[in-house]
Amino acid sequence: MSTLAYAASSRTAPLAPFSIDRRAPGPDDVQIDILFCGVCHSDLHTARNEWQNTIYPTVPGHEIVGRVTAVGSNVSKFKLGDVAGVGCMVDSCQHCASCGDGLEQYCENGFTGTYNGPVFGGDNTYGGYSSRIVVKQKFVLKITHDLDQLAAVAPLLCAGITTYSPLRQWGVEKGQKVGIVGLGGLGHMGVKIAAAMGAHVVLFTTSPGKEADARRMGAAEVVLSKDTAAMAAHANSFDFILNTVAAQHDLDPFLNLLKRDCTMTLVGAPEHPHPAPNVFGLIFKRRRLGGSLIGGIRETQEMLDFCAEHGIVSDIETIAMADINTAYERMLRSDVKYRFVIDMATLAA
Ligand code: NAP
Ligand code: ZN
């Protein structure tokens, strides 16, 4: 079925209108008319081939909220008219150990990304910068937030789960001192979610103008990461740090803030590698540097329910589809409060 979309045709081409073909829903499929799609920095990395794996033309978008407009005969989780969400994955092998553990993002045979997947061969997939998507019900999420919040719920499907999952995995709990590095799309969700978990949240930023916003979101303290004296005042004091920065930077100033045996987890995936950390900073306090990729489907539903229960949504600026190229430039200047969300009604207009 022919479907309107926006695609990049090469690393340097701006995104432009494009027509894609969506399959007719099979027995296990849910067809969703897309209402809103968040704009993740990964969309930009992919559109510009910054991870050197982009299959062109590429239709980004993996923070999708929409309305169910058809269901296959085996679909029991959704019915016509339901609101539903789709995040970063639309399939995985379903038989490896990771899939068995509900960790489809670590599928040993390679999960299928909502766009630009499967990475290791097969047909390209097209994401949420489009009017409609067809996805296996297993990979479709239930949304329980109020209907007037749907645009602000869309970013939870990637930014929300990518921060929730490591905060849970590393056991963040009430009273712990937790650092969030970078107040962008991921970082602002990290601040809100860690604060809702009861942590004492410290936001590290390179942008002096973001302090009041960070405090409103739940940060107890805000530190300008380029202020070495302010950084030194926090040495050896953190239980956990989540680093969401989208660009190459020196990790040592943050690693030095961890207590003995504690971890900084990277979720930012910059085009160019960070300089290797100072080994002595790690070994003298048995500190750890970790990484984390989105979250599994079960955990994504848990995160959506947690956010609904705690009244958490994203801070968004709604844009028209045609504004996407300007939005990318603004994202590169850290000029977004704090997630762009495309109103998909503007695609057909
Ligand atoms: P974003 O909205 O652009 O936010 C990134 C933030 O990083 C900026 O707001 C800025 O915060 C900080 N920053 C940017 N350039 C910097 C620099 N040169 N030095 C220091 N700080 C800088 O991006 P996002 O959508 O949150 O995504 C962040 C990263 O996570 C991207 O690389 C994305 O691809 C990746 N990601 C990973 C996963 C995963 O599963 N691991 C999932 C989604 C996204 P301040 O202004 O506060 O300094
Ligand atoms: Zn994303």
XYZ file of C-alpha atoms and ligand atoms in Angstrom:
398
model
C 0.000 0.000 0.000
C 1.482 3.302 -1.104
C 2.280 5.529 1.905
C 3.500 9.104 2.191
C 6.855 9.583 3.897
C 9.918 11.801 4.204
C 13.267 10.301 3.230
C 16.937 11.172 2.867
C 18.321 9.893 -0.432
C 21.994 10.386 0.443
C 24.295 11.522 3.263
C 24.116 15.132 2.126
C 20.563 15.365 0.792
C 17.929 17.128 2.897
C 14.913 15.015 3.793
C 12.183 15.326 1.175
C 8.755 13.831 0.343
C 8.924 10.189 -0.727
C 6.493 7.362 -1.325
C 6.992 3.964 0.338
C 5.143 0.688 0.127
C 3.679 -0.747 3.375
C 2.631 -4.398 3.441
C -1.032 -5.269 3.859
C -1.504 -6.413 7.476
C -0.889 -10.166 7.925
C -2.565 -12.298 10.643
C -0.232 -11.038 13.422
C 0.025 -7.431 12.248
C -1.308 -4.148 13.554
C -1.721 -1.279 11.101
C -1.252 2.145 12.683
C -2.037 5.558 11.211
C 0.728 7.689 12.694
C -0.339 10.765 14.669
C 3.040 11.866 16.066
C 6.689 10.912 15.652
C 9.528 12.176 17.859
C 12.854 13.273 16.375
C 15.773 11.361 17.925
C 19.421 12.285 17.407
C 19.817 8.731 16.051
C 17.549 9.786 13.155
C 20.081 12.482 12.280
C 23.081 10.130 12.709
C 21.339 7.725 10.307
C 20.117 10.274 7.737
C 23.722 11.525 7.454
C 25.325 8.044 7.568
C 27.351 8.974 10.647
C 27.391 5.321 11.769
C 28.376 4.167 8.242
C 25.514 1.690 7.989
C 22.727 3.672 6.325
C 20.765 2.065 3.513
C 19.370 4.797 1.219
C 16.741 5.999 0.769
C 16.185 6.120 4.526
C 12.971 7.088 6.343
C 13.899 7.764 10.001
C 11.600 7.920 13.027
C 11.254 5.455 15.922
C 9.186 7.358 18.470
C 5.773 6.579 17.026
C 2.290 7.075 18.430
C -0.812 6.497 16.331
C -4.246 5.044 15.957
C -4.927 1.393 15.045
C -6.725 1.234 11.679
C -6.539 -2.503 10.919
C -5.653 -5.705 12.783
C -4.854 -9.234 11.572
C -6.951 -12.258 12.517
C -4.564 -13.382 15.313
C -4.319 -9.972 16.957
C -5.769 -9.942 20.462
C -3.861 -7.078 22.116
C -5.346 -4.292 19.957
C -8.594 -3.386 18.281
C -9.603 -0.747 15.751
C -9.407 2.774 17.155
C -6.911 1.960 19.955
C -3.962 4.268 20.512
C -0.678 2.393 20.103
C 3.058 3.030 20.165
C 6.065 1.702 18.234
C 9.663 2.225 19.330
C 13.041 1.294 17.861
C 12.367 -2.365 16.973
C 9.776 -4.115 14.819
C 11.072 -7.695 14.980
C 13.721 -10.054 16.379
C 14.515 -13.761 16.002
C 12.370 -14.788 19.026
C 14.418 -17.912 19.763
C 17.843 -16.826 21.043
C 18.684 -16.457 24.740
C 18.288 -12.663 24.674
C 14.859 -12.808 23.027
C 13.900 -15.500 25.563
C 14.839 -13.070 28.344
C 12.690 -10.312 26.818
C 15.828 -8.435 25.736
C 15.053 -8.284 22.019
C 17.422 -5.327 21.611
C 20.309 -7.740 22.229
C 18.886 -10.403 19.860
C 21.824 -12.627 18.942
C 20.637 -12.825 15.349
C 20.139 -9.070 15.042
C 16.839 -7.359 15.789
C 15.027 -5.559 12.985
C 15.168 -1.802 13.504
C 12.054 0.255 12.861
C 14.147 1.949 10.206
C 17.374 1.023 8.469
C 16.990 -2.638 9.380
C 17.805 -5.463 9.243
C 21.330 -4.082 9.399
C 22.798 -7.414 8.311
C 21.016 -7.886 4.992
C 17.406 -8.209 3.942
C 14.971 -5.505 2.985
C 15.300 -1.994 4.316
C 12.707 -0.909 6.870
C 11.091 2.523 6.867
C 10.337 4.433 10.064
C 7.867 6.859 11.508
C 8.365 9.914 9.308
C 5.398 8.499 7.404
C 1.647 8.441 7.578
C 1.225 4.726 8.358
C 3.149 1.680 9.624
C 2.410 -2.045 9.860
C 4.049 -3.909 12.785
C 3.745 -7.359 14.427
C 1.570 -7.009 17.532
C 4.395 -8.323 19.768
C 6.338 -5.120 19.009
C 3.418 -2.714 19.463
C 3.015 -0.952 22.824
C -0.107 0.064 24.728
C -0.449 3.732 25.664
C -2.368 4.575 28.830
C -1.584 8.309 29.071
C -4.400 10.806 28.483
C -5.280 11.371 24.827
C -4.310 15.063 24.959
C -0.748 14.026 25.886
C -0.046 11.812 22.893
C 2.460 14.127 21.170
C 4.473 14.340 24.391
C 4.271 10.561 24.898
C 5.911 9.752 21.532
C 9.493 10.462 22.764
C 9.081 7.904 25.547
C 9.281 5.173 22.871
C 13.034 5.791 22.482
C 14.282 8.563 24.792
C 12.158 7.240 27.660
C 13.148 3.577 27.435
C 16.827 4.298 26.667
C 17.143 6.123 29.984
C 14.701 4.024 32.057
C 16.386 0.719 31.185
C 19.918 1.521 32.461
C 18.553 3.350 35.518
C 16.741 0.108 36.412
C 19.556 -2.227 35.323
C 22.071 -0.445 37.556
C 19.613 -0.501 40.439
C 18.975 3.197 40.938
C 16.856 3.724 44.028
C 15.662 6.295 46.501
C 18.365 8.450 48.025
C 21.151 7.550 45.584
C 23.187 10.309 43.965
C 22.713 9.959 40.202
C 24.298 12.080 37.462
C 22.712 12.674 34.081
C 25.094 14.077 31.461
C 23.509 16.257 28.750
C 20.041 17.825 28.771
C 18.746 16.851 25.335
C 15.987 14.446 24.342
C 17.415 11.486 26.272
C 18.891 13.528 29.118
C 15.705 15.351 30.028
C 13.830 12.047 30.211
C 16.671 10.658 32.339
C 16.314 13.559 34.798
C 12.546 13.086 35.090
C 12.669 9.296 35.439
C 15.604 9.200 37.905
C 13.875 11.859 40.034
C 10.661 9.797 39.978
C 12.705 6.792 41.189
C 13.648 8.915 44.198
C 17.272 9.640 43.294
C 19.140 12.852 44.113
C 19.681 13.921 40.514
C 22.591 16.080 39.380
C 22.432 17.336 35.791
C 25.701 17.978 33.941
C 25.368 20.353 31.025
C 27.458 22.432 28.644
C 24.568 24.921 28.262
C 24.322 27.588 31.003
C 20.754 28.463 29.998
C 19.270 25.058 30.892
C 19.519 25.229 34.708
C 15.975 26.396 35.492
C 14.464 23.808 33.140
C 16.547 21.012 34.670
C 15.423 21.949 38.186
C 11.789 22.056 37.071
C 12.229 18.519 35.676
C 13.521 17.247 39.008
C 17.280 17.892 39.141
C 18.397 18.780 42.664
C 21.678 20.264 41.390
C 22.973 21.503 38.037
C 26.684 21.563 37.194
C 28.340 23.185 34.195
C 30.641 20.378 33.099
C 33.291 22.797 31.790
C 33.639 24.384 35.262
C 36.502 22.298 36.699
C 36.098 23.616 40.260
C 32.374 22.764 40.277
C 33.206 19.298 38.934
C 35.945 18.741 41.558
C 33.461 19.500 44.348
C 31.579 16.293 43.354
C 34.620 13.936 43.161
C 34.054 10.343 44.350
C 30.421 10.952 45.273
C 28.148 9.388 42.619
C 26.381 6.023 42.790
C 25.635 6.047 39.055
C 26.071 8.333 36.045
C 24.133 8.094 32.779
C 25.910 9.805 29.879
C 23.598 10.811 27.008
C 25.932 13.140 25.093
C 25.660 12.858 21.300
C 29.216 14.106 20.587
C 32.776 12.966 21.253
C 34.120 14.210 24.615
C 36.527 13.418 27.446
C 34.984 10.842 29.817
C 37.516 11.193 32.677
C 35.992 14.289 34.327
C 32.789 12.242 34.812
C 34.423 8.905 35.723
C 36.319 10.720 38.496
C 33.007 11.628 40.115
C 32.043 7.970 40.749
C 32.368 6.330 44.152
C 34.360 3.090 44.454
C 32.733 0.212 42.490
C 30.258 2.478 40.741
C 29.437 2.785 37.041
C 29.033 5.368 34.332
C 26.875 4.002 31.504
C 27.059 5.444 28.004
C 23.938 5.675 25.873
C 25.104 8.494 23.583
C 26.435 7.076 20.300
C 28.555 9.806 18.673
C 29.925 9.716 15.155
C 33.545 9.865 16.405
C 34.887 7.753 19.319
C 35.586 9.262 22.749
C 39.258 9.372 23.808
C 40.096 6.235 25.845
C 39.570 6.811 29.573
C 42.483 7.068 31.993
C 43.092 3.505 33.217
C 44.255 4.665 36.665
C 40.984 6.490 37.265
C 39.224 3.164 36.716
C 41.520 0.733 38.544
C 42.167 2.735 41.703
C 38.480 2.816 42.564
C 37.362 -0.324 40.701
C 35.078 1.947 38.664
C 33.190 0.678 35.631
C 32.287 2.106 32.257
C 29.184 0.512 30.724
C 26.857 0.791 27.780
C 23.165 0.211 27.213
C 20.918 -0.097 24.173
C 17.258 1.017 24.288
C 15.248 -1.644 26.213
C 13.209 -4.777 25.541
C 9.521 -4.730 24.639
C 8.373 -5.897 28.087
C 10.490 -3.234 29.755
C 9.259 -0.574 27.311
C 5.682 -1.325 28.383
C 6.796 -1.179 32.028
C 8.401 2.239 31.361
C 5.252 3.579 29.647
C 3.139 2.450 32.592
C 5.655 3.912 35.087
C 5.582 7.263 33.248
C 1.766 7.289 33.077
C 1.602 6.538 36.803
C 4.098 9.299 37.664
C 2.658 11.854 35.223
C 5.832 11.885 33.130
C 5.842 12.991 29.486
C 8.470 14.658 27.327
C 8.911 18.432 27.013
C 8.256 18.938 23.328
C 8.173 21.425 20.493
C 5.743 20.264 17.835
C 6.854 20.795 14.235
C 5.459 20.241 10.766
C 6.994 17.463 8.668
C 8.421 20.027 6.250
C 10.405 21.618 9.131
C 12.509 18.516 9.731
C 15.720 19.795 8.119
C 15.675 22.984 10.216
C 14.957 20.864 13.291
C 18.087 18.760 12.611
C 20.239 21.915 12.435
C 18.760 23.157 15.698
C 19.349 19.768 17.350
C 23.035 20.017 16.404
C 23.199 23.374 18.211
C 21.547 21.833 21.340
C 18.677 24.229 20.608
C 15.685 22.038 21.381
C 13.420 22.064 24.426
C 13.678 19.146 24.674
C 12.360 16.986 21.866
C 10.957 17.873 18.461
C 7.807 15.929 17.648
C 6.376 15.858 14.131
C 2.628 16.340 13.839
C 1.980 13.799 11.112
C -1.234 15.513 10.034
C 1.100 18.005 8.327
C 2.470 15.282 6.034
C -0.755 14.856 4.139
C -1.486 18.611 4.156
P 20.132 15.487 21.672
O 18.705 15.797 21.955
O 20.834 16.167 20.572
O 20.900 15.714 23.074
C 22.287 15.535 23.215
C 22.804 16.481 24.294
O 24.212 16.262 24.409
C 22.675 17.940 23.951
O 21.440 18.496 24.266
C 23.780 18.575 24.800
O 23.327 18.753 26.141
C 24.828 17.476 24.811
N 25.898 17.788 23.849
C 25.795 17.937 22.507
N 26.981 18.208 21.959
C 27.870 18.189 22.967
C 29.266 18.366 23.034
N 29.999 18.627 21.937
N 29.867 18.247 24.236
C 29.143 18.007 25.337
N 27.793 17.843 25.329
C 27.182 17.938 24.163
O 20.309 13.939 21.380
P 19.453 12.673 21.923
O 18.357 12.394 20.983
O 19.201 12.851 23.364
O 20.502 11.489 21.716
C 21.733 11.501 22.422
C 22.641 10.407 21.899
O 22.120 9.133 22.301
C 22.771 10.339 20.378
O 24.112 10.009 20.045
C 21.825 9.209 19.998
O 22.160 8.607 18.775
C 22.052 8.290 21.150
N 20.991 7.308 21.376
C 21.354 6.106 21.868
C 20.407 5.165 22.166
C 20.808 3.862 22.787
O 20.018 2.912 22.746
N 21.974 3.762 23.391
C 19.056 5.430 21.920
C 18.698 6.693 21.428
C 19.675 7.627 21.165
P 23.746 20.052 26.987
O 23.324 21.237 26.180
O 22.970 19.887 28.246
O 25.224 19.960 27.199
Zn 16.122 7.083 19.286
